[in-house]
Coordinates of C-alpha atoms in Angstrom, one line a residue:
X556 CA -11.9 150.4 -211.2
X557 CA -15.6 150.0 -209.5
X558 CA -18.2 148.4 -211.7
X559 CA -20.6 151.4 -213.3
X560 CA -23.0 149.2 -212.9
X561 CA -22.9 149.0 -208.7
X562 CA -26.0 149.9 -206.8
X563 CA -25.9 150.8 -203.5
X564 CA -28.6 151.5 -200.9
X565 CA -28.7 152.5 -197.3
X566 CA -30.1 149.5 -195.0
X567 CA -32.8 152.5 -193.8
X568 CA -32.8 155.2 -196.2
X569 CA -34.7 158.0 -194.2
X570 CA -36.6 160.7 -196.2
X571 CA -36.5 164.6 -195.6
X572 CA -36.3 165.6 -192.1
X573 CA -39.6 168.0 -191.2
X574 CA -39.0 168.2 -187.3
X575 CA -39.4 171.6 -186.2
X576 CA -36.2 172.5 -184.2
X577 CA -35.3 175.3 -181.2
X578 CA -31.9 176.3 -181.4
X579 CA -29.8 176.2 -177.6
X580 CA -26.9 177.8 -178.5
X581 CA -24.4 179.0 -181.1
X582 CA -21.4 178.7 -179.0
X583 CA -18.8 176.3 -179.7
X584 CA -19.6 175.6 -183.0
X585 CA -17.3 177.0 -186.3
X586 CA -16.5 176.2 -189.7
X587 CA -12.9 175.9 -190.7
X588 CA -10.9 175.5 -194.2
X589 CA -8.4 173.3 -194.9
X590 CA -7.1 171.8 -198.2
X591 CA -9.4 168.8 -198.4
X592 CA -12.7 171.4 -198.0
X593 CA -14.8 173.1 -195.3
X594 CA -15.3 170.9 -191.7
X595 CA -18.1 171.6 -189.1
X596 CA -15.5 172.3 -185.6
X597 CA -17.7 171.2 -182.7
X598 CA -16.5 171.4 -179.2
X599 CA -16.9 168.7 -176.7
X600 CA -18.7 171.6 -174.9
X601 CA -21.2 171.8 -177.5
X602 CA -22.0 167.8 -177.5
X603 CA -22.4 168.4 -173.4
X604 CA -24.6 170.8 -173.7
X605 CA -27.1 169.6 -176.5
X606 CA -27.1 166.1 -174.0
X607 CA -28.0 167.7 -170.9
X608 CA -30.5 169.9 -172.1
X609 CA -31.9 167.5 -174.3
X610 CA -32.5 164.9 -171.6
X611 CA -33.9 167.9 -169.1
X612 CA -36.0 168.4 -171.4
X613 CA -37.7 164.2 -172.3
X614 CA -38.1 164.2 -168.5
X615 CA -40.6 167.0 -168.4
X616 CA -42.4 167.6 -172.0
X617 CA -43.9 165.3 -174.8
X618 CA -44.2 165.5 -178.1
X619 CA -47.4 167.3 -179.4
X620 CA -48.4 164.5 -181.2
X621 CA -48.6 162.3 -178.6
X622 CA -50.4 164.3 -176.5
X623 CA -53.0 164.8 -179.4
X624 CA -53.7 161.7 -179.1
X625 CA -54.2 161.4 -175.9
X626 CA -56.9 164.2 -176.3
X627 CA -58.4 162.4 -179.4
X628 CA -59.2 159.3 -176.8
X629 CA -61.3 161.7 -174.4
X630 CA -63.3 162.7 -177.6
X631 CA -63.5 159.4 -179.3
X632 CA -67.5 158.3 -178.0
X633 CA -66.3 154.3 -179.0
X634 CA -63.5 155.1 -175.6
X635 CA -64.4 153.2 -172.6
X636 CA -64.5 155.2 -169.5
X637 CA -61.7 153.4 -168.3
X638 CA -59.7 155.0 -171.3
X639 CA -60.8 158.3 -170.6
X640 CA -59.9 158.0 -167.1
X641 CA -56.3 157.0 -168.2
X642 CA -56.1 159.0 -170.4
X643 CA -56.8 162.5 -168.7
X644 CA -55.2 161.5 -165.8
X645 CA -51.9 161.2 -168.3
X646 CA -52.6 164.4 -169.8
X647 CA -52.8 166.1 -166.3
X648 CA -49.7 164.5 -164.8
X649 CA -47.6 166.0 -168.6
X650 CA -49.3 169.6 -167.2
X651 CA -47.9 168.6 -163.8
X652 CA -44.1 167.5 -165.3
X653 CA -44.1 170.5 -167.5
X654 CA -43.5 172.8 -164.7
X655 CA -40.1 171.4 -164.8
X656 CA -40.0 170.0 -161.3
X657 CA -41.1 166.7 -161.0
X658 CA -40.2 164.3 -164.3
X659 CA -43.6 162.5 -165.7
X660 CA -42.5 159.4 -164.8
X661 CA -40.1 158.0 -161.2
X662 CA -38.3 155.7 -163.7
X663 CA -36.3 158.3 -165.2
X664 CA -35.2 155.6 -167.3
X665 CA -31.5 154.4 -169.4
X666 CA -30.4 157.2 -170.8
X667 CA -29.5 156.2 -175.0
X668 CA -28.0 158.1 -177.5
X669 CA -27.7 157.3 -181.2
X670 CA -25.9 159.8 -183.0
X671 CA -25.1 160.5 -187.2
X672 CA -21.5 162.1 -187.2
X673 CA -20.9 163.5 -190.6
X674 CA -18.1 163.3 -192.5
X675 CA -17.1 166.6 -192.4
X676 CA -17.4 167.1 -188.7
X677 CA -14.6 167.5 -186.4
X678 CA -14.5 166.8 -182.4
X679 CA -11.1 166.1 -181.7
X680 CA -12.5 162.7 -180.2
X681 CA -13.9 162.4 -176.8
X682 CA -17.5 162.4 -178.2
X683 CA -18.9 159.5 -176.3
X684 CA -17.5 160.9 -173.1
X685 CA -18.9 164.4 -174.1
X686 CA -22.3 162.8 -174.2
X687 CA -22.0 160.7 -171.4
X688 CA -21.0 164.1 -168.9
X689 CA -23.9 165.7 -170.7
X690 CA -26.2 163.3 -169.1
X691 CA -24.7 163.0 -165.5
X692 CA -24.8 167.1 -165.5
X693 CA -28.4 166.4 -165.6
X694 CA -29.1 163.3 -163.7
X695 CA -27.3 164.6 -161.0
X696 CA -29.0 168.2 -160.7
X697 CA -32.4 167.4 -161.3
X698 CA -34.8 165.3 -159.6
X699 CA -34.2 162.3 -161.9
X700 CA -33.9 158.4 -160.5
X701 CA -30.6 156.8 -160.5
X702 CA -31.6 153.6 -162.0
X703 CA -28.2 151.8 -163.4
X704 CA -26.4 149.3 -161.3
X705 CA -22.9 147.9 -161.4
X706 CA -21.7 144.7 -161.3
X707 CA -18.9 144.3 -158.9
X708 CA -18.5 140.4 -158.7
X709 CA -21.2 138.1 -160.8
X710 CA -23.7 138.6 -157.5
X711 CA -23.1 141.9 -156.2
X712 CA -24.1 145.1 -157.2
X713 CA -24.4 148.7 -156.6
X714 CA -25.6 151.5 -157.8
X715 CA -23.7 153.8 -159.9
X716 CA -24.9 157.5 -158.4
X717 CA -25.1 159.2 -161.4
X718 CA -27.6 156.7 -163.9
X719 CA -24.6 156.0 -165.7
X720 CA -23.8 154.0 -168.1
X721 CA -25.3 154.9 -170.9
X722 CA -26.3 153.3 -173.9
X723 CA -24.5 155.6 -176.7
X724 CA -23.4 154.7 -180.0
X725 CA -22.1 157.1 -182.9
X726 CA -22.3 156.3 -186.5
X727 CA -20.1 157.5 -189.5
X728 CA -22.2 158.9 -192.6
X729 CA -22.1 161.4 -194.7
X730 CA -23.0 165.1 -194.7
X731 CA -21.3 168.4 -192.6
X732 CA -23.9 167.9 -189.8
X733 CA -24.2 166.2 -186.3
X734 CA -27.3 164.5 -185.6
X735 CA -28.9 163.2 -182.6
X736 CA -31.8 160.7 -181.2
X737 CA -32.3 161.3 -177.2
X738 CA -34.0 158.8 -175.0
X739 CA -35.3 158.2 -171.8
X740 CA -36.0 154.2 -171.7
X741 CA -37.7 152.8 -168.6
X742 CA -37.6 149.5 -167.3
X743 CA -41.0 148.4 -167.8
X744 CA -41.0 149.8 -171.5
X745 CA -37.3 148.0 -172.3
X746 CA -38.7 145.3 -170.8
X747 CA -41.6 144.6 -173.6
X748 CA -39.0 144.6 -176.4
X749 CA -39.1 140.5 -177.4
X750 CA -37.4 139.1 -180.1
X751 CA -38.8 135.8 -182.0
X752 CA -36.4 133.6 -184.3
X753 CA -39.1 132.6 -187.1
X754 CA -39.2 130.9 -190.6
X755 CA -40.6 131.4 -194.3
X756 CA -43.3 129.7 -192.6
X757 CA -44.6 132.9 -191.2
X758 CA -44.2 135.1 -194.3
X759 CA -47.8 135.0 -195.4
X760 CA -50.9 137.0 -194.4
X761 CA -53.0 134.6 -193.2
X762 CA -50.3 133.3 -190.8
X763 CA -48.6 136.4 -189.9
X764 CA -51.6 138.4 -188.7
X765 CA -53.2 136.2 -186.2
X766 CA -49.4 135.6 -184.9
X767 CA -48.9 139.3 -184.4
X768 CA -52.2 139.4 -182.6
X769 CA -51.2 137.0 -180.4
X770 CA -48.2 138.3 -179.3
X771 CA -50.1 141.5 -178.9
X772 CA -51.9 140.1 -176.2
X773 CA -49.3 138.7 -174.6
X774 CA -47.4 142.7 -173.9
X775 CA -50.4 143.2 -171.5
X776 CA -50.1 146.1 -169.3
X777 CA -47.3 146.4 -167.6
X778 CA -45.5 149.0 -169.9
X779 CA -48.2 151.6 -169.1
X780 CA -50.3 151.6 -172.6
X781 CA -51.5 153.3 -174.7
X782 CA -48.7 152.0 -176.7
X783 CA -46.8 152.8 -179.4
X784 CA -46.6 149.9 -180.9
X785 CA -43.5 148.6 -183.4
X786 CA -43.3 145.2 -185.4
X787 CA -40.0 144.6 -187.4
X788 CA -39.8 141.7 -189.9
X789 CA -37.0 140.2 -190.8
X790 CA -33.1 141.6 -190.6
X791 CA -29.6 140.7 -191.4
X792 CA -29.3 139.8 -187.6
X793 CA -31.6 138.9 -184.2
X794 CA -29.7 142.8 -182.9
X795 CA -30.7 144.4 -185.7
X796 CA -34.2 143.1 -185.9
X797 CA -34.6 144.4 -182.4
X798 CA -32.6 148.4 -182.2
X799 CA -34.9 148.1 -185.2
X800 CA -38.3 147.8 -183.6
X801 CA -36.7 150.6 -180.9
X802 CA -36.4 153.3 -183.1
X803 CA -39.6 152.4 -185.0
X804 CA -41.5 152.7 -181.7
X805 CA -40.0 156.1 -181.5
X806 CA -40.9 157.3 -184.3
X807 CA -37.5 157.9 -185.8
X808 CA -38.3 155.7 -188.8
X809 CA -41.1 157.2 -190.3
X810 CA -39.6 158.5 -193.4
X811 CA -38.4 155.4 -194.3
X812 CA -40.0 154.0 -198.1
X813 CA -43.0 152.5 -198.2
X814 CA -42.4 150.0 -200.8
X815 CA -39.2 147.7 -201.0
X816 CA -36.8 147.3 -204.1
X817 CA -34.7 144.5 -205.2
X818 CA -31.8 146.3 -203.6
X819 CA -33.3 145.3 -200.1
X820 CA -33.7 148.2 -198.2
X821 CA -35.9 148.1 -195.2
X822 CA -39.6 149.8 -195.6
X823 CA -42.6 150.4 -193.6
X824 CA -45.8 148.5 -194.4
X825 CA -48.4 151.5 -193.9
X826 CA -51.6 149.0 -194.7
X827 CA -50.5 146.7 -192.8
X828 CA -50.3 149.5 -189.7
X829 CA -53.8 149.7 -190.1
X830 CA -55.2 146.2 -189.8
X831 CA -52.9 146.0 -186.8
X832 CA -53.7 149.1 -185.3
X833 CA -57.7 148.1 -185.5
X834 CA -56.8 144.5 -184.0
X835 CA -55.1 146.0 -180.9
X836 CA -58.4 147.7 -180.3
X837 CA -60.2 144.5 -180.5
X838 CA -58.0 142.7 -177.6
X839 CA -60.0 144.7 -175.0
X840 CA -57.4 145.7 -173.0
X841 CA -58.1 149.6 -173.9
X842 CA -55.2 152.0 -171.6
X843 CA -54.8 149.6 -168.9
X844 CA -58.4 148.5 -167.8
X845 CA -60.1 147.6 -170.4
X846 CA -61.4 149.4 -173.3
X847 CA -59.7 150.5 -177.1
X848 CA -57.2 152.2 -176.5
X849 CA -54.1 149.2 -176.1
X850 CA -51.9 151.6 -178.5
X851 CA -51.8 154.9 -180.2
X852 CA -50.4 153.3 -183.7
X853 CA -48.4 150.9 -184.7
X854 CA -45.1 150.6 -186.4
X855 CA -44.6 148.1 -189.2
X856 CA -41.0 147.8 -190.7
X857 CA -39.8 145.2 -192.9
X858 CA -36.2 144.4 -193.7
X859 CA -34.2 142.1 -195.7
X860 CA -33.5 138.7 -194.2
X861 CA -31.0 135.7 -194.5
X862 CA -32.9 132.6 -196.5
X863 CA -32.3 130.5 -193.5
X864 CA -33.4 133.2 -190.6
X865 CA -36.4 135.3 -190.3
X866 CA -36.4 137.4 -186.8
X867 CA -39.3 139.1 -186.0
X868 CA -39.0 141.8 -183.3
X869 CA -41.7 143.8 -181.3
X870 CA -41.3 146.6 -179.1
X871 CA -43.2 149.6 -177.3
X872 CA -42.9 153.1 -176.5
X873 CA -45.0 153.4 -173.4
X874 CA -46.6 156.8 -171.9
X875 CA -43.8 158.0 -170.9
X876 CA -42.9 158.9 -174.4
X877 CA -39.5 160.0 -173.9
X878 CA -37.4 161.0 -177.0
X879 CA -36.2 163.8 -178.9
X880 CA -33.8 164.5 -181.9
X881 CA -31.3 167.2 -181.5
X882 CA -28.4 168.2 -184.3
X883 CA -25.6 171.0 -184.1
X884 CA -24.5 172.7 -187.7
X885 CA -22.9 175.6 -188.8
X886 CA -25.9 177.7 -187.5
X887 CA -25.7 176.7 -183.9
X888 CA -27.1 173.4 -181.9
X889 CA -30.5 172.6 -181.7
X890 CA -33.1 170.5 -180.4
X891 CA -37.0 169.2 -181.3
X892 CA -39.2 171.8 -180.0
X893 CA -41.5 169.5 -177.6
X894 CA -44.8 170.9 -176.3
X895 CA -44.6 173.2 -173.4
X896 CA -48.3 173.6 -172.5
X897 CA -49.7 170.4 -172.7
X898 CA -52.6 172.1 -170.7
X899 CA -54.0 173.4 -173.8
X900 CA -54.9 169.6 -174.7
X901 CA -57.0 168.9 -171.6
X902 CA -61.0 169.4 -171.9
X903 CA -63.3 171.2 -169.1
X904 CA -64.4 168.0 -168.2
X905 CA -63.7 166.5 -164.6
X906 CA -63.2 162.4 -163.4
X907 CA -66.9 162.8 -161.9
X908 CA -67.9 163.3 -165.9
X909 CA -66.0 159.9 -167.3
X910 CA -67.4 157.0 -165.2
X911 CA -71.0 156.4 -164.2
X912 CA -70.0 153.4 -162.0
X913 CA -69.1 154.1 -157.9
X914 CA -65.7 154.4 -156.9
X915 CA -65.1 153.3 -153.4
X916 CA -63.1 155.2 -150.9
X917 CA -61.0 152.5 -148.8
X918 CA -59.3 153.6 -145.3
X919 CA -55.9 152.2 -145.1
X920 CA -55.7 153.6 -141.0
X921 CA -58.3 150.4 -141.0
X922 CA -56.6 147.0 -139.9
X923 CA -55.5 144.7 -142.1
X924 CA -58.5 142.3 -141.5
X925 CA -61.3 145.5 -142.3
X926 CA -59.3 146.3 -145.4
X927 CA -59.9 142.8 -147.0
X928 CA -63.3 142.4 -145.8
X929 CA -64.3 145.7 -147.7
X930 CA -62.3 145.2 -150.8
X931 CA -64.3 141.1 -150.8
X932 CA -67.2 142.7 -151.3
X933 CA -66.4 144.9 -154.7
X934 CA -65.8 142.8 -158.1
X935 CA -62.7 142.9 -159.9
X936 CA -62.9 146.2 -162.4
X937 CA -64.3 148.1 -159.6
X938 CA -62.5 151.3 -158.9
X939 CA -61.4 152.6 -155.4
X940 CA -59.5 155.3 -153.8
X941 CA -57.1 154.7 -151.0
X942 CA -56.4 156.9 -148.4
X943 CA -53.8 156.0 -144.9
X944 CA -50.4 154.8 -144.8
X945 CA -48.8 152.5 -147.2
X946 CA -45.8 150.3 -147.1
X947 CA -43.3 150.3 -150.8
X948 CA -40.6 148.1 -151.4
X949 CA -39.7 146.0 -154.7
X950 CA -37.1 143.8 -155.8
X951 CA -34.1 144.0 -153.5
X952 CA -36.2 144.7 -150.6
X953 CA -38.3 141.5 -151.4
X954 CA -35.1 139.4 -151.8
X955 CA -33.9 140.8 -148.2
X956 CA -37.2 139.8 -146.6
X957 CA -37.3 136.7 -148.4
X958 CA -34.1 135.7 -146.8
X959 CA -35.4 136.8 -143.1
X960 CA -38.4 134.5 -144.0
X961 CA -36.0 131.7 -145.1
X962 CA -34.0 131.5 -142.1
X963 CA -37.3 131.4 -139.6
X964 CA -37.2 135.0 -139.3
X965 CA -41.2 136.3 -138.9
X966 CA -43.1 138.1 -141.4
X967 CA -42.0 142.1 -140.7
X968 CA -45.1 144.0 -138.7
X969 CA -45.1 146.4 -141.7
X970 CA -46.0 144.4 -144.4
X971 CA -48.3 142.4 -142.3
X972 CA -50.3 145.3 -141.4
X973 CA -50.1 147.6 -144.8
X974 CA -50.6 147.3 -148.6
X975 CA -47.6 146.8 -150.1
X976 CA -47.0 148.9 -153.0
X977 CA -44.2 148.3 -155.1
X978 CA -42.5 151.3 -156.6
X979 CA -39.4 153.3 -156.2
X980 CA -39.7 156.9 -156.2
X981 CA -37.4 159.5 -158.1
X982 CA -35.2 162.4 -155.8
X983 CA -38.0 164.8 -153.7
X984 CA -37.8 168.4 -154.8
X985 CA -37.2 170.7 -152.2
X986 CA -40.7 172.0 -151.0
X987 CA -42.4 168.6 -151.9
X988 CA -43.3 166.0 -149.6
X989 CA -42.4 163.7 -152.6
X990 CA -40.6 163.1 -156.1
X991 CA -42.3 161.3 -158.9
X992 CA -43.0 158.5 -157.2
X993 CA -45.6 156.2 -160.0
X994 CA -45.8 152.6 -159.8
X995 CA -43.1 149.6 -161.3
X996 CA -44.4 146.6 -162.9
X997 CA -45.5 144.1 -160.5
X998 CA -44.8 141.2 -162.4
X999 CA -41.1 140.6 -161.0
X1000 CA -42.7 140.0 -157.3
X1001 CA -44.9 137.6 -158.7
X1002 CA -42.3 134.6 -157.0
X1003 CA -42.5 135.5 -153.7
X1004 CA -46.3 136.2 -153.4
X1005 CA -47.2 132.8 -152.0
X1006 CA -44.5 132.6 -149.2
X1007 CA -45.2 136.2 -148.2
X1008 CA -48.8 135.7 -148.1
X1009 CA -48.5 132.4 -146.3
X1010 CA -46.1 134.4 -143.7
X1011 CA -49.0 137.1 -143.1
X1012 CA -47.7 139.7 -145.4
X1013 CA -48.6 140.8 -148.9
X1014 CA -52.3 140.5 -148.7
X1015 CA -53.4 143.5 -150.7
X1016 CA -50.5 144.9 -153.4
X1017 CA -50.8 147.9 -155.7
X1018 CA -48.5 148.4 -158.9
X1019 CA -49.1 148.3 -163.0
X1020 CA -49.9 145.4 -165.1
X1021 CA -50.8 141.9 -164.8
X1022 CA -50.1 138.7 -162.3
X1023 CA -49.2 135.6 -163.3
X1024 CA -51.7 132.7 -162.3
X1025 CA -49.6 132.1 -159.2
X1026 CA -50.2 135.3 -157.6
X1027 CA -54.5 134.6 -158.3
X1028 CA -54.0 131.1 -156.8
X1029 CA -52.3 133.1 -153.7
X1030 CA -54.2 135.4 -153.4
X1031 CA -57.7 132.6 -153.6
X1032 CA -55.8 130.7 -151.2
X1033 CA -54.8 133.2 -148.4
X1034 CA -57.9 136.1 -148.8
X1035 CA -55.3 138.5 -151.0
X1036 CA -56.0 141.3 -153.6
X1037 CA -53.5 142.2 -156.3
X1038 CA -54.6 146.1 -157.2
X1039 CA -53.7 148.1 -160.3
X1040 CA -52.6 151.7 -160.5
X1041 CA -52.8 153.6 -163.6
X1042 CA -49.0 153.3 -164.8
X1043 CA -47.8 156.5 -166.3
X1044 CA -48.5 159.5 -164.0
X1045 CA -45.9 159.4 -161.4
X1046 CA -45.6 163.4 -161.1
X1047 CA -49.3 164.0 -160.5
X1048 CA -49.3 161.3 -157.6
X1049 CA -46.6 162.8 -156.2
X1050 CA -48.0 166.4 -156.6
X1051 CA -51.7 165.7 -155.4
X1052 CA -52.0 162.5 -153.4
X1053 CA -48.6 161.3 -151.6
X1054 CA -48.1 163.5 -148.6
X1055 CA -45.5 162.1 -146.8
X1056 CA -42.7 159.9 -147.1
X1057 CA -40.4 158.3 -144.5
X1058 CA -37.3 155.2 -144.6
X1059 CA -38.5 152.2 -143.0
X1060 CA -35.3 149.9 -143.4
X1061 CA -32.4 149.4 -145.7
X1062 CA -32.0 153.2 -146.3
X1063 CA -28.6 151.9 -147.9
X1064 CA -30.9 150.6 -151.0
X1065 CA -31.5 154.0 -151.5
X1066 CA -34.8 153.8 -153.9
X1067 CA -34.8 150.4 -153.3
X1068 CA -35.2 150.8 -149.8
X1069 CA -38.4 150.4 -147.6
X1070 CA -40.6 153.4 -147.2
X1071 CA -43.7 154.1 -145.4
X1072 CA -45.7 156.5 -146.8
X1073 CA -49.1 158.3 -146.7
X1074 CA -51.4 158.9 -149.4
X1075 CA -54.6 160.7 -150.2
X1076 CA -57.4 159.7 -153.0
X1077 CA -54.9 157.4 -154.7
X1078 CA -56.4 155.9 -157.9
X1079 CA -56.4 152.1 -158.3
X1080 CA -58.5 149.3 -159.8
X1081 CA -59.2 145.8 -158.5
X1082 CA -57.3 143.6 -160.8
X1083 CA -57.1 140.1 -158.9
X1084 CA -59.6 139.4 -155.6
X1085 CA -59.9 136.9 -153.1
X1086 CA -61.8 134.8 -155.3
X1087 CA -59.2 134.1 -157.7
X1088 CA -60.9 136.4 -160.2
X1089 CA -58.2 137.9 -163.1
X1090 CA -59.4 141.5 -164.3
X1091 CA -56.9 140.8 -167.2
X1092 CA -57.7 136.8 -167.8
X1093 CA -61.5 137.7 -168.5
X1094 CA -60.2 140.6 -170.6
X1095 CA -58.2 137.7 -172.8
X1096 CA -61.7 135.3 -172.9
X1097 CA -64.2 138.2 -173.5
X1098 CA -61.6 139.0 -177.0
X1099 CA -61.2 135.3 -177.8
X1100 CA -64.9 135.4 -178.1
X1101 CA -65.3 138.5 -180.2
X1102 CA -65.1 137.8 -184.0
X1103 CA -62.0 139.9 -184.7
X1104 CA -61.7 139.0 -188.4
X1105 CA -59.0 137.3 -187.8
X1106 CA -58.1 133.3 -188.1
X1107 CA -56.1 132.6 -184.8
X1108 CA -54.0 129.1 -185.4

């Protein structure tokens, strides 16, 4: 017989769920009796049709909340006008996604599942292929990104047409309900999540805080902040330390305890938040160009932890804050009611009311030579807006030209004469000269800068987040400029300043092909110049010389 004296507790005991739900449908659901009690029937049906709505619906609509605070940076008088720039140009391109059209973002992301099976819920099986069908059905009628390539030998591979696989995983627990948590990952979000095998050593406050700090820094931009921000310390493995630090970013953790117990159960660490939360608007960076507004909040989870490991994991829910819980019961299937009107959080006020500073209007239809002359004489920080034809390609497209210019091939007229932008855009609604079409993180191009620029090509780039120092000492030796786009808003560039679109070469890549296209008013920033000036390295010295109130080792 079991001792009376066994305690048991879950690893992440969640408190009372207070989401406020919509329900879908009521079909395919029933209760039936049998001998061992009442089960929950849910058809496969059901399962498909609670996926594909539910990841319709993260490609077009946010949570309130986040959107909230969004609107909180536009009335906080500490934001930099950088951040209110960002920041209403996010809120306007949710208005623009909300119509249901284009998706808020062109990386329509990995699509990932986690789902709570009760006990007393009966499928008949099938579930994971229920879910998976749910998201094809959507992927494949609406104007999402196929993003998921399959290996066919160790160097070849292709992509899969429909964004599938999925990540999807189903859990056994208790209870006569089926529960659900939806999400939309991109790459340059999934790409932030870091994992750090640690020691006792670090289990202290004046070591641990000035660590985390660090290694705030270190996310830079490329993830399209404001962040949501999730640290996770400690864990039974390095996995579990990181799917951890996921779901905190998302939210899906926040009725966890807030104190631990002998019994070991992971909690959150809500002071701690805090102090974080104010560091990460002390770094500078702001929402991408310098300012407060690096995250939203921050996640703080602690867990139980092996005496001879102590992972620490860190992850970030960028602005394309896609996620939504969903469950099916005996009352029907629902999902979390996002916002629908995410107009109602915009102000009256206009971009001519958020920066005092010039922006410069820069005429791509100018040769290559004109371009770089005018964009030498601005500083980095400065703020232009582009208008003529660019060139887009990214990373297959640069590994193909890379092999031309490795077998003595020339430098392709196209990105000799053009900016580059590097990007891949989501399927064009009919009607629209474009799909979402926002920029990738230009940070995987950084290798081939200096032979492309050495070739004649790649002298002025556009894309999110930061360079490495090779791409400054490039772009200082061959007259280059590396310049930033606001990550984030991929529907409203496609809706108000991309007006046309066109294949150059390798159409086969399908997004990853070259395209030409035109563009009107596009927003960017100066990051690196001709100089070798870093937008984001003197961003990193102007912090390290702020007090911060905190000791960094």
């Amino acid at each position: 017989m079991p001792s009376d004296d066994f305690e048991f507790t879950e690893l992440l005991p969640l408190g009372e769920d207070t989401t406020e739900y919509r329900l879908i449908s009521t079909e395919g659901v029933s209760t039936v009796e049998t001998s061992e009690g009442r089960f929950l029937r849910v058809d496969p049906e059901a399962i498909r049709l609670l996926t594909a709505e539910a990841m319709r619906e993260i490609a077009h609509h946010l949570r309130s909340g986040h959107l909230a605070q969004l609107r909180a940076i536009l009335d906080d008088p500490e934001a930099s006008d950088n951040d209110r720039f960002v920041a209403l140009d996010l809120l306007r391109n949710a208005a623009v996604a909300a119509g249901g059209v284009l998706p808020m973002c062109q990386d329509t992301g990995t699509a990932i599942v986690k789902a709570k099976k009760g006990q007393w819920v009966l499928t008949g099986g099938g579930d994971e292929r229920a879910i998976a069908r749910g998201i094809q059905d959507t992927y494949v009628t609406s104007n999402l990104r196929y993003s998921q390539l399959a290996p066919i030998t160790m160097y070849e591979e292709r992509n899969t047409g429909t964004n599938l696989p999925a990540e999807i995983k189903v859990s056994a627990v208790d209870g006569d309900s089926y529960k659900f948590l939806f999400m939309a990952k991109g790459g340059g979000s999934a790409n932030k999540s870091f994992l750090y095998q640690e020691t006792k050593a670090l289990l202290n406050e004046a070591t641990l805080i000035p660590w985390v700090f660090d290694k705030m820094q270190s996310l830079g931009t490329s993830a399209c902040p404001p962040y949501h921000l999730a640290v996770v310390i400690g864990g039974t493995s390095a996995e579990l330390a990181v799917e951890t630090a996921k779901l905190a970013s998302a939210r899906y953790l926040d009725s966890l305890p807030t104190s631990g117990s002998p019994l070991g159960h992971g909690f959150r660490d809500v002071e701690l938040e805090g102090r974080l939360l104010e560091l990460s608007q002390q770094t500078g960076i702001g929402a991408q160009f310098g300012g407060k507004y690096f995250c939203h909040d921050v996640r703080v989870v602690r867990l139980p932890r092996h005496g001879a490991s102590c992972p620490v994991a860190i992850a970030v829910s960028c602005s394309a804050d896609r996620q939504a819980l969903g469950k099916i019961t005996a009352d029907g299937i629902f999902l979390e009611q996002l916002e629908h009107d995410p107009a109602r959080f915009l102000p009256d006020t206009t971009e001519a009311d958020l920066d005092d500073s010039e922006v410069v209007r820069i005429d791509l239809n100018q040769p290559m030579a004109e371009i770089r002359a005018q964009l030498s004489t601005l500083e980095v920080r400065s703020r232009v807006m582009l208008s003529g034809p660019m060139v887009v390609a990214r990373d297959i497209a640069h590994a193909r030209i890379k092999e031309r210019l490795d077998a003595g091939e020339p430098m392709p007229d196209y990105l000799a004469d053009h900016c580059v932008y590097y990007a891949g855009p989501a399927k064009t609604p009919e009607g629209l000269p474009s799909g979402s079409f926002g920029p990738t993180t230009a940070g995987r191009m950084d290798s081939y800068v200096e032979q492309f620029q050495a070739a004649g090509g790649s002298f002025v780039m556009l894309a999110k987040g930061n360079r490495s120092r090779q791409v400054t000492d490039a772009c200082r030796a061959h007259g280059g400029f590396y310049l930033g786009s606001i990550g984030g808003p991929a529907a409203r560039l496609a809706e108000e300043n991309i007006t046309s679109v066109e294949v150059l070469e390798y159409p086969e890549l399908g997004m990853e092909a070259v395209w030409k296209i035109e563009v009107r008013d596009f927003p960017a920033f100066i990051v690196v110049d001709d100089k070798g000036n870093d937008f984001y390295e003197q961003v990193r010295l102007e912090a390290a010389a702020r007090p911060t109130g905190v000791r960094i080792g």
